[in-house]
mmCIF file with all atom_site columns, C-alpha atoms in Angstrom:
data_model
loop_
_atom_site.group_PDB
_atom_site.id
_atom_site.type_symbol
_atom_site.label_atom_id
_atom_site.label_alt_id
_atom_site.label_comp_id
_atom_site.label_asym_id
_atom_site.label_entity_id
_atom_site.label_seq_id
_atom_site.pdbx_PDB_ins_code
_atom_site.Cartn_x
_atom_site.Cartn_y
_atom_site.Cartn_z
_atom_site.occupancy
_atom_site.B_iso_or_equiv
_atom_site.pdbx_formal_charge
_atom_site.auth_seq_id
_atom_site.auth_comp_id
_atom_site.auth_asym_id
_atom_site.auth_atom_id
_atom_site.pdbx_PDB_model_num
ATOM 1   C CA . ASP A 1 1   ? -20.643 16.523  2.757   1.00 89.00 ? 3   ASP A CA 1
ATOM 2   C CA . VAL A 1 2   ? -17.089 16.950  1.916   1.00 94.00 ? 4   VAL A CA 1
ATOM 3   C CA . GLN A 1 3   ? -13.747 16.062  2.786   1.00 95.00 ? 5   GLN A CA 1
ATOM 4   C CA . VAL A 1 4   ? -10.780 17.367  1.127   1.00 96.00 ? 6   VAL A CA 1
ATOM 5   C CA . THR A 1 5   ? -7.231  16.650  3.063   1.00 97.00 ? 7   THR A CA 1
ATOM 6   C CA . LEU A 1 6   ? -3.624  16.566  0.691   1.00 97.00 ? 8   LEU A CA 1
ATOM 7   C CA . GLY A 1 7   ? -0.740  15.007  2.635   1.00 96.00 ? 9   GLY A CA 1
ATOM 8   C CA . GLY A 1 8   ? 2.521   14.112  0.788   1.00 95.00 ? 10  GLY A CA 1
ATOM 9   C CA . ARG A 1 9   ? 6.131   11.686  2.688   1.00 93.00 ? 11  ARG A CA 1
ATOM 10  C CA . LEU A 1 10  ? 9.556   12.575  1.506   1.00 94.00 ? 12  LEU A CA 1
ATOM 11  C CA . HIS A 1 11  ? 11.742  9.743   2.860   1.00 91.00 ? 13  HIS A CA 1
ATOM 12  C CA . VAL A 1 12  ? 16.300  10.916  2.825   1.00 92.00 ? 14  VAL A CA 1
ATOM 13  C CA . ASP A 1 13  ? 19.090  8.403   4.111   1.00 91.00 ? 15  ASP A CA 1
ATOM 14  C CA . TYR A 1 14  ? 22.527  10.270  3.325   1.00 93.00 ? 16  TYR A CA 1
ATOM 15  C CA . ASP A 1 15  ? 25.717  8.292   2.337   1.00 90.00 ? 17  ASP A CA 1
ATOM 16  C CA . ALA A 1 16  ? 28.141  8.732   4.683   1.00 93.00 ? 18  ALA A CA 1
ATOM 17  C CA . VAL A 1 17  ? 31.751  7.624   3.200   1.00 92.00 ? 19  VAL A CA 1
ATOM 18  C CA . GLU A 1 18  ? 35.070  8.099   5.004   1.00 91.00 ? 20  GLU A CA 1
ATOM 19  C CA . ASP A 1 19  ? 38.062  10.109  3.155   1.00 89.00 ? 21  ASP A CA 1
ATOM 20  C CA . GLY A 1 20  ? 39.747  7.655   -0.029  1.00 87.00 ? 22  GLY A CA 1
ATOM 21  C CA . ALA A 1 21  ? 36.892  5.380   0.478   1.00 91.00 ? 23  ALA A CA 1
ATOM 22  C CA . ARG A 1 22  ? 37.224  2.910   -2.821  1.00 91.00 ? 24  ARG A CA 1
ATOM 23  C CA . THR A 1 23  ? 35.187  -0.129  -4.589  1.00 90.00 ? 25  THR A CA 1
ATOM 24  C CA . LEU A 1 24  ? 36.507  -3.414  -4.713  1.00 92.00 ? 26  LEU A CA 1
ATOM 25  C CA . THR A 1 25  ? 36.901  -1.976  -8.572  1.00 93.00 ? 27  THR A CA 1
ATOM 26  C CA . GLY A 1 26  ? 38.893  1.742   -7.447  1.00 90.00 ? 28  GLY A CA 1
ATOM 27  C CA . THR A 1 27  ? 35.630  4.119   -7.681  1.00 91.00 ? 29  THR A CA 1
ATOM 28  C CA . PRO A 1 28  ? 35.541  6.437   -5.356  1.00 91.00 ? 30  PRO A CA 1
ATOM 29  C CA . LEU A 1 29  ? 32.687  7.140   -3.610  1.00 92.00 ? 31  LEU A CA 1
ATOM 30  C CA . VAL A 1 30  ? 31.431  9.873   -1.673  1.00 91.00 ? 32  VAL A CA 1
ATOM 31  C CA . ALA A 1 31  ? 29.050  11.327  0.337   1.00 91.00 ? 33  ALA A CA 1
ATOM 32  C CA . ARG A 1 32  ? 25.908  11.560  -0.966  1.00 92.00 ? 34  ARG A CA 1
ATOM 33  C CA . PHE A 1 33  ? 21.337  12.150  -0.289  1.00 92.00 ? 35  PHE A CA 1
ATOM 34  C CA . LEU A 1 34  ? 19.548  9.845   -2.021  1.00 90.00 ? 36  LEU A CA 1
ATOM 35  C CA . VAL A 1 35  ? 15.692  10.314  -1.564  1.00 91.00 ? 37  VAL A CA 1
ATOM 36  C CA . ARG A 1 36  ? 13.985  6.816   -1.502  1.00 87.00 ? 38  ARG A CA 1
ATOM 37  C CA . ARG A 1 37  ? 10.670  7.948   -1.776  1.00 90.00 ? 39  ARG A CA 1
ATOM 38  C CA . ALA A 1 38  ? 8.625   12.161  -2.648  1.00 94.00 ? 40  ALA A CA 1
ATOM 39  C CA . ARG A 1 39  ? 5.099   11.479  -2.228  1.00 95.00 ? 41  ARG A CA 1
ATOM 40  C CA . LEU A 1 40  ? 2.015   12.872  -2.730  1.00 97.00 ? 42  LEU A CA 1
ATOM 41  C CA . GLU A 1 41  ? -1.211  12.126  -1.719  1.00 97.00 ? 43  GLU A CA 1
ATOM 42  C CA . LEU A 1 42  ? -4.601  13.631  -1.465  1.00 97.00 ? 44  LEU A CA 1
ATOM 43  C CA . GLY A 1 43  ? -7.496  12.269  -0.328  1.00 97.00 ? 45  GLY A CA 1
ATOM 44  C CA . GLY A 1 44  ? -11.629 13.496  -0.632  1.00 97.00 ? 46  GLY A CA 1
ATOM 45  C CA . THR A 1 45  ? -15.113 11.819  1.379   1.00 96.00 ? 47  THR A CA 1
ATOM 46  C CA . PHE A 1 46  ? -18.249 12.565  -0.109  1.00 96.00 ? 48  PHE A CA 1
ATOM 47  C CA . PHE A 1 47  ? -21.249 12.265  1.281   1.00 93.00 ? 49  PHE A CA 1
ATOM 48  C CA . LYS A 1 48  ? -20.107 10.065  3.778   1.00 91.00 ? 50  LYS A CA 1
ATOM 49  C CA . TRP A 1 49  ? -19.500 6.607   0.961   1.00 94.00 ? 51  TRP A CA 1
ATOM 50  C CA . ILE A 1 50  ? -17.594 7.795   -1.590  1.00 97.00 ? 52  ILE A CA 1
ATOM 51  C CA . ASP A 1 51  ? -13.809 8.188   -1.173  1.00 97.00 ? 53  ASP A CA 1
ATOM 52  C CA . LEU A 1 52  ? -10.648 9.032   -2.940  1.00 97.00 ? 54  LEU A CA 1
ATOM 53  C CA . SER A 1 53  ? -7.673  8.225   -3.280  1.00 97.00 ? 55  SER A CA 1
ATOM 54  C CA . VAL A 1 54  ? -4.393  9.079   -5.546  1.00 97.00 ? 56  VAL A CA 1
ATOM 55  C CA . GLU A 1 55  ? -0.764  8.864   -4.582  1.00 96.00 ? 57  GLU A CA 1
ATOM 56  C CA . ALA A 1 56  ? 1.794   9.978   -7.466  1.00 96.00 ? 58  ALA A CA 1
ATOM 57  C CA . GLU A 1 57  ? 5.926   9.354   -6.309  1.00 94.00 ? 59  GLU A CA 1
ATOM 58  C CA . VAL A 1 58  ? 7.576   12.672  -7.596  1.00 94.00 ? 60  VAL A CA 1
ATOM 59  C CA . THR A 1 59  ? 11.072  11.506  -7.687  1.00 89.00 ? 61  THR A CA 1
ATOM 60  C CA . ASN A 1 60  ? 13.034  10.829  -10.876 1.00 84.00 ? 62  ASN A CA 1
ATOM 61  C CA . ASN A 1 61  ? 10.634  8.201   -12.021 1.00 85.00 ? 63  ASN A CA 1
ATOM 62  C CA . PRO A 1 62  ? 7.445   10.150  -11.283 1.00 91.00 ? 64  PRO A CA 1
ATOM 63  C CA . ALA A 1 63  ? 4.610   7.819   -11.216 1.00 92.00 ? 65  ALA A CA 1
ATOM 64  C CA . LEU A 1 64  ? 0.559   7.261   -10.401 1.00 95.00 ? 66  LEU A CA 1
ATOM 65  C CA . ASN A 1 65  ? 1.436   5.162   -7.322  1.00 94.00 ? 67  ASN A CA 1
ATOM 66  C CA . ASP A 1 66  ? -2.882  4.841   -6.942  1.00 96.00 ? 68  ASP A CA 1
ATOM 67  C CA . GLY A 1 67  ? -6.128  6.151   -7.962  1.00 96.00 ? 69  GLY A CA 1
ATOM 68  C CA . PHE A 1 68  ? -9.091  4.648   -6.505  1.00 97.00 ? 70  PHE A CA 1
ATOM 69  C CA . LEU A 1 69  ? -12.386 5.137   -5.564  1.00 97.00 ? 71  LEU A CA 1
ATOM 70  C CA . ASP A 1 70  ? -14.670 2.880   -3.115  1.00 97.00 ? 72  ASP A CA 1
ATOM 71  C CA . LEU A 1 71  ? -17.423 3.312   -2.629  1.00 98.00 ? 73  LEU A CA 1
ATOM 72  C CA . ARG A 1 72  ? -18.300 1.984   1.178   1.00 96.00 ? 74  ARG A CA 1
ATOM 73  C CA . PHE A 1 73  ? -21.857 1.076   0.937   1.00 94.00 ? 75  PHE A CA 1
ATOM 74  C CA . ALA A 1 74  ? -21.934 -0.919  4.534   1.00 94.00 ? 76  ALA A CA 1
ATOM 75  C CA . PRO A 1 75  ? -18.945 -1.427  6.519   1.00 90.00 ? 77  PRO A CA 1
ATOM 76  C CA . GLU A 1 76  ? -18.957 -5.416  5.720   1.00 95.00 ? 78  GLU A CA 1
ATOM 77  C CA . ALA A 1 77  ? -19.168 -4.187  2.147   1.00 97.00 ? 79  ALA A CA 1
ATOM 78  C CA . ALA A 1 78  ? -17.118 -1.741  -0.485  1.00 97.00 ? 80  ALA A CA 1
ATOM 79  C CA . LEU A 1 79  ? -16.315 -1.574  -3.665  1.00 98.00 ? 81  LEU A CA 1
ATOM 80  C CA . ARG A 1 80  ? -13.517 -0.421  -5.245  1.00 98.00 ? 82  ARG A CA 1
ATOM 81  C CA . VAL A 1 81  ? -12.006 0.660   -8.296  1.00 98.00 ? 83  VAL A CA 1
ATOM 82  C CA . GLY A 1 82  ? -9.163  1.743   -9.784  1.00 96.00 ? 84  GLY A CA 1
ATOM 83  C CA . GLN A 1 83  ? -4.937  1.114   -9.407  1.00 96.00 ? 85  GLN A CA 1
ATOM 84  C CA . PHE A 1 84  ? -4.360  -0.151  -5.671  1.00 96.00 ? 86  PHE A CA 1
ATOM 85  C CA . LYS A 1 85  ? -2.395  -3.225  -3.929  1.00 95.00 ? 87  LYS A CA 1
ATOM 86  C CA . GLN A 1 86  ? -3.381  -5.594  -4.113  1.00 95.00 ? 88  GLN A CA 1
ATOM 87  C CA . PRO A 1 87  ? -5.405  -7.808  -1.794  1.00 95.00 ? 89  PRO A CA 1
ATOM 88  C CA . PHE A 1 88  ? -2.060  -10.305 -1.102  1.00 94.00 ? 90  PHE A CA 1
ATOM 89  C CA . SER A 1 89  ? 0.378   -10.117 1.512   1.00 91.00 ? 91  SER A CA 1
ATOM 90  C CA . LEU A 1 90  ? 1.001   -8.024  4.897   1.00 91.00 ? 92  LEU A CA 1
ATOM 91  C CA . GLU A 1 91  ? 3.797   -7.163  3.579   1.00 90.00 ? 93  GLU A CA 1
ATOM 92  C CA . GLU A 1 92  ? 3.138   -5.114  0.752   1.00 91.00 ? 94  GLU A CA 1
ATOM 93  C CA . LEU A 1 93  ? 0.132   -3.625  1.503   1.00 92.00 ? 95  LEU A CA 1
ATOM 94  C CA . THR A 1 94  ? 1.909   -2.018  4.657   1.00 90.00 ? 96  THR A CA 1
ATOM 95  C CA . SER A 1 95  ? 2.891   1.563   4.139   1.00 88.00 ? 97  SER A CA 1
ATOM 96  C CA . ASP A 1 96  ? 6.879   2.177   3.994   1.00 85.00 ? 98  ASP A CA 1
ATOM 97  C CA . ASN A 1 97  ? 6.707   4.832   6.665   1.00 84.00 ? 99  ASN A CA 1
ATOM 98  C CA . LEU A 1 98  ? 5.072   0.729   9.261   1.00 87.00 ? 100 LEU A CA 1
ATOM 99  C CA . ILE A 1 99  ? 6.977   -1.678  7.975   1.00 86.00 ? 101 ILE A CA 1
ATOM 100 C CA . ASP A 1 100 ? 9.703   -2.393  10.747  1.00 84.00 ? 102 ASP A CA 1
ATOM 101 C CA . PHE A 1 101 ? 12.603  -2.328  8.100   1.00 82.00 ? 103 PHE A CA 1
ATOM 102 C CA . VAL A 1 102 ? 14.130  -0.501  6.039   1.00 78.00 ? 104 VAL A CA 1
ATOM 103 C CA . GLU A 1 103 ? 14.210  -2.751  2.907   1.00 82.00 ? 105 GLU A CA 1
ATOM 104 C CA . ARG A 1 104 ? 11.581  -4.911  2.362   1.00 87.00 ? 106 ARG A CA 1
ATOM 105 C CA . SER A 1 105 ? 11.447  -8.893  2.461   1.00 89.00 ? 107 SER A CA 1
ATOM 106 C CA . ALA A 1 106 ? 12.585  -10.360 -1.332  1.00 90.00 ? 108 ALA A CA 1
ATOM 107 C CA . VAL A 1 107 ? 10.062  -12.368 -0.665  1.00 89.00 ? 109 VAL A CA 1
ATOM 108 C CA . ASN A 1 108 ? 7.692   -9.590  -0.670  1.00 88.00 ? 110 ASN A CA 1
ATOM 109 C CA . GLU A 1 109 ? 8.959   -9.938  -4.570  1.00 89.00 ? 111 GLU A CA 1
ATOM 110 C CA . LEU A 1 110 ? 6.558   -12.905 -5.560  1.00 89.00 ? 112 LEU A CA 1
ATOM 111 C CA . ALA A 1 111 ? 3.618   -11.018 -4.080  1.00 90.00 ? 113 ALA A CA 1
ATOM 112 C CA . PRO A 1 112 ? 1.663   -8.952  -6.173  1.00 90.00 ? 114 PRO A CA 1
ATOM 113 C CA . SER A 1 113 ? 1.460   -5.563  -5.263  1.00 91.00 ? 115 SER A CA 1
ATOM 114 C CA . ARG A 1 114 ? -0.922  -2.376  -7.404  1.00 93.00 ? 116 ARG A CA 1
ATOM 115 C CA . ASP A 1 115 ? -2.711  -2.573  -10.270 1.00 94.00 ? 117 ASP A CA 1
ATOM 116 C CA . VAL A 1 116 ? -5.532  -2.270  -12.250 1.00 95.00 ? 118 VAL A CA 1
ATOM 117 C CA . GLY A 1 117 ? -8.641  -3.762  -11.319 1.00 95.00 ? 119 GLY A CA 1
ATOM 118 C CA . ALA A 1 118 ? -11.756 -4.010  -8.589  1.00 97.00 ? 120 ALA A CA 1
ATOM 119 C CA . MET A 1 119 ? -12.409 -4.563  -5.847  1.00 98.00 ? 121 MET A CA 1
ATOM 120 C CA . LEU A 1 120 ? -14.969 -5.914  -2.850  1.00 98.00 ? 122 LEU A CA 1
ATOM 121 C CA . TRP A 1 121 ? -13.910 -5.742  0.602   1.00 98.00 ? 123 TRP A CA 1
ATOM 122 C CA . GLY A 1 122 ? -15.196 -4.944  4.217   1.00 97.00 ? 124 GLY A CA 1
ATOM 123 C CA . ASN A 1 123 ? -15.152 -6.043  7.695   1.00 96.00 ? 125 ASN A CA 1
ATOM 124 C CA . LEU A 1 124 ? -17.467 -8.765  9.454   1.00 96.00 ? 126 LEU A CA 1
ATOM 125 C CA . LEU A 1 125 ? -18.224 -8.622  13.452  1.00 94.00 ? 127 LEU A CA 1
ATOM 126 C CA . ASP A 1 126 ? -17.169 -5.014  13.861  1.00 93.00 ? 128 ASP A CA 1
ATOM 127 C CA . GLY A 1 127 ? -13.339 -5.692  12.004  1.00 92.00 ? 129 GLY A CA 1
ATOM 128 C CA . VAL A 1 128 ? -12.943 -9.498  13.711  1.00 95.00 ? 130 VAL A CA 1
ATOM 129 C CA . VAL A 1 129 ? -13.196 -11.159 10.075  1.00 97.00 ? 131 VAL A CA 1
ATOM 130 C CA . SER A 1 130 ? -11.758 -8.708  7.500   1.00 97.00 ? 132 SER A CA 1
ATOM 131 C CA . TYR A 1 131 ? -11.555 -9.344  3.973   1.00 98.00 ? 133 TYR A CA 1
ATOM 132 C CA . GLY A 1 132 ? -11.005 -7.900  -0.022  1.00 97.00 ? 134 GLY A CA 1
ATOM 133 C CA . VAL A 1 133 ? -10.895 -9.706  -3.305  1.00 98.00 ? 135 VAL A CA 1
ATOM 134 C CA . SER A 1 134 ? -9.679  -8.476  -6.447  1.00 97.00 ? 136 SER A CA 1
ATOM 135 C CA . VAL A 1 135 ? -9.905  -8.943  -10.066 1.00 96.00 ? 137 VAL A CA 1
ATOM 136 C CA . SER A 1 136 ? -6.922  -7.476  -12.088 1.00 95.00 ? 138 SER A CA 1
ATOM 137 C CA . ASN A 1 137 ? -5.533  -7.100  -15.831 1.00 92.00 ? 139 ASN A CA 1
ATOM 138 C CA . GLY A 1 138 ? -2.119  -8.858  -13.970 1.00 88.00 ? 140 GLY A CA 1
ATOM 139 C CA . THR A 1 139 ? 0.254   -5.967  -15.594 1.00 89.00 ? 141 THR A CA 1
ATOM 140 C CA . GLY A 1 140 ? 0.957   -4.239  -12.814 1.00 86.00 ? 142 GLY A CA 1
ATOM 141 C CA . LEU A 1 141 ? 1.972   -0.497  -12.121 1.00 87.00 ? 143 LEU A CA 1
ATOM 142 C CA . ASN A 1 142 ? 0.959   1.550   -14.121 1.00 87.00 ? 144 ASN A CA 1
ATOM 143 C CA . THR A 1 143 ? 0.651   -0.601  -17.563 1.00 86.00 ? 145 THR A CA 1
ATOM 144 C CA . ALA A 1 144 ? -1.537  -1.266  -19.634 1.00 84.00 ? 146 ALA A CA 1
ATOM 145 C CA . ASP A 1 145 ? -3.781  -4.814  -20.283 1.00 87.00 ? 147 ASP A CA 1
ATOM 146 C CA . ASN A 1 146 ? -1.807  -6.324  -22.441 1.00 85.00 ? 148 ASN A CA 1
ATOM 147 C CA . ASN A 1 147 ? -3.992  -9.577  -23.397 1.00 85.00 ? 149 ASN A CA 1
ATOM 148 C CA . ASP A 1 148 ? -7.316  -11.422 -22.348 1.00 87.00 ? 150 ASP A CA 1
ATOM 149 C CA . ALA A 1 149 ? -5.905  -12.955 -18.632 1.00 88.00 ? 151 ALA A CA 1
ATOM 150 C CA . LYS A 1 150 ? -6.827  -11.841 -15.372 1.00 92.00 ? 152 LYS A CA 1
ATOM 151 C CA . ASP A 1 151 ? -6.076  -11.672 -12.349 1.00 93.00 ? 153 ASP A CA 1
ATOM 152 C CA . LEU A 1 152 ? -7.565  -13.383 -8.829  1.00 96.00 ? 154 LEU A CA 1
ATOM 153 C CA . ASN A 1 153 ? -6.595  -12.599 -5.897  1.00 96.00 ? 155 ASN A CA 1
ATOM 154 C CA . GLY A 1 154 ? -7.843  -12.276 -1.896  1.00 96.00 ? 156 GLY A CA 1
ATOM 155 C CA . ARG A 1 155 ? -7.459  -12.273 1.774   1.00 97.00 ? 157 ARG A CA 1
ATOM 156 C CA . LEU A 1 156 ? -8.954  -13.001 4.287   1.00 97.00 ? 158 LEU A CA 1
ATOM 157 C CA . VAL A 1 157 ? -8.015  -11.724 8.178   1.00 97.00 ? 159 VAL A CA 1
ATOM 158 C CA . LEU A 1 158 ? -9.392  -13.255 11.419  1.00 97.00 ? 160 LEU A CA 1
ATOM 159 C CA . ALA A 1 159 ? -8.501  -10.923 14.251  1.00 95.00 ? 161 ALA A CA 1
ATOM 160 C CA . PRO A 1 160 ? -10.602 -12.999 16.898  1.00 95.00 ? 162 PRO A CA 1
ATOM 161 C CA . PHE A 1 161 ? -9.560  -10.834 19.995  1.00 94.00 ? 163 PHE A CA 1
ATOM 162 C CA . LYS A 1 162 ? -10.038 -7.556  18.726  1.00 92.00 ? 164 LYS A CA 1
ATOM 163 C CA . THR A 1 163 ? -12.940 -6.996  20.049  1.00 91.00 ? 165 THR A CA 1
ATOM 164 C CA . THR A 1 164 ? -11.951 -7.914  23.389  1.00 91.00 ? 166 THR A CA 1
ATOM 165 C CA . GLY A 1 165 ? -10.883 -5.836  26.594  1.00 87.00 ? 167 GLY A CA 1
ATOM 166 C CA . LEU A 1 166 ? -7.538  -7.683  25.705  1.00 90.00 ? 168 LEU A CA 1
ATOM 167 C CA . ALA A 1 167 ? -5.210  -5.483  25.153  1.00 89.00 ? 169 ALA A CA 1
ATOM 168 C CA . TRP A 1 168 ? -1.614  -7.787  24.309  1.00 91.00 ? 170 TRP A CA 1
ATOM 169 C CA . LEU A 1 169 ? -4.275  -9.826  21.852  1.00 93.00 ? 171 LEU A CA 1
ATOM 170 C CA . LYS A 1 170 ? -6.108  -7.507  20.502  1.00 89.00 ? 172 LYS A CA 1
ATOM 171 C CA . GLY A 1 171 ? -3.431  -7.695  17.559  1.00 89.00 ? 173 GLY A CA 1
ATOM 172 C CA . LEU A 1 172 ? -3.451  -11.006 17.436  1.00 94.00 ? 174 LEU A CA 1
ATOM 173 C CA . GLN A 1 173 ? -4.324  -12.062 13.473  1.00 94.00 ? 175 GLN A CA 1
ATOM 174 C CA . VAL A 1 174 ? -3.932  -15.146 11.064  1.00 96.00 ? 176 VAL A CA 1
ATOM 175 C CA . ALA A 1 175 ? -5.034  -14.241 7.507   1.00 95.00 ? 177 ALA A CA 1
ATOM 176 C CA . GLY A 1 176 ? -4.390  -15.556 4.619   1.00 92.00 ? 178 GLY A CA 1
#
């Protein structure tokens, strides 16, 4: 009835430079390692319908990334409360482990990211239709609510070939 998982990820870069290399202003460059992400993750499922997820960034600027509770009433309807990624941009919703490029696009800066709030989400027709609608405080990651205004975010995804035998079309999605 209870399942707990521990995990994490470490993304490291190495900047190599030639001997004597300098910036345009003359500052010497040095070879160095850079820890881009160091995250610890704790997850749990309780009685097959309650999920808990906590993810913390543990680099130079420690922060709580995610901390939420899911109540999965049915595949068609679940309630999420806490701090989580808002249902809006596919690029933002995609894990750092799975994005195609080292950096996210500049356009992604326009999309809402993690925030504190509540979300109704689910999958219909065996995942052919999925949705998420959230209300959040609108102040962003690890920031206290400092006004009466709230943000409303939503995402609707149609994957018409998901349940078919057409392997080359299964991943096709239209979303907004």
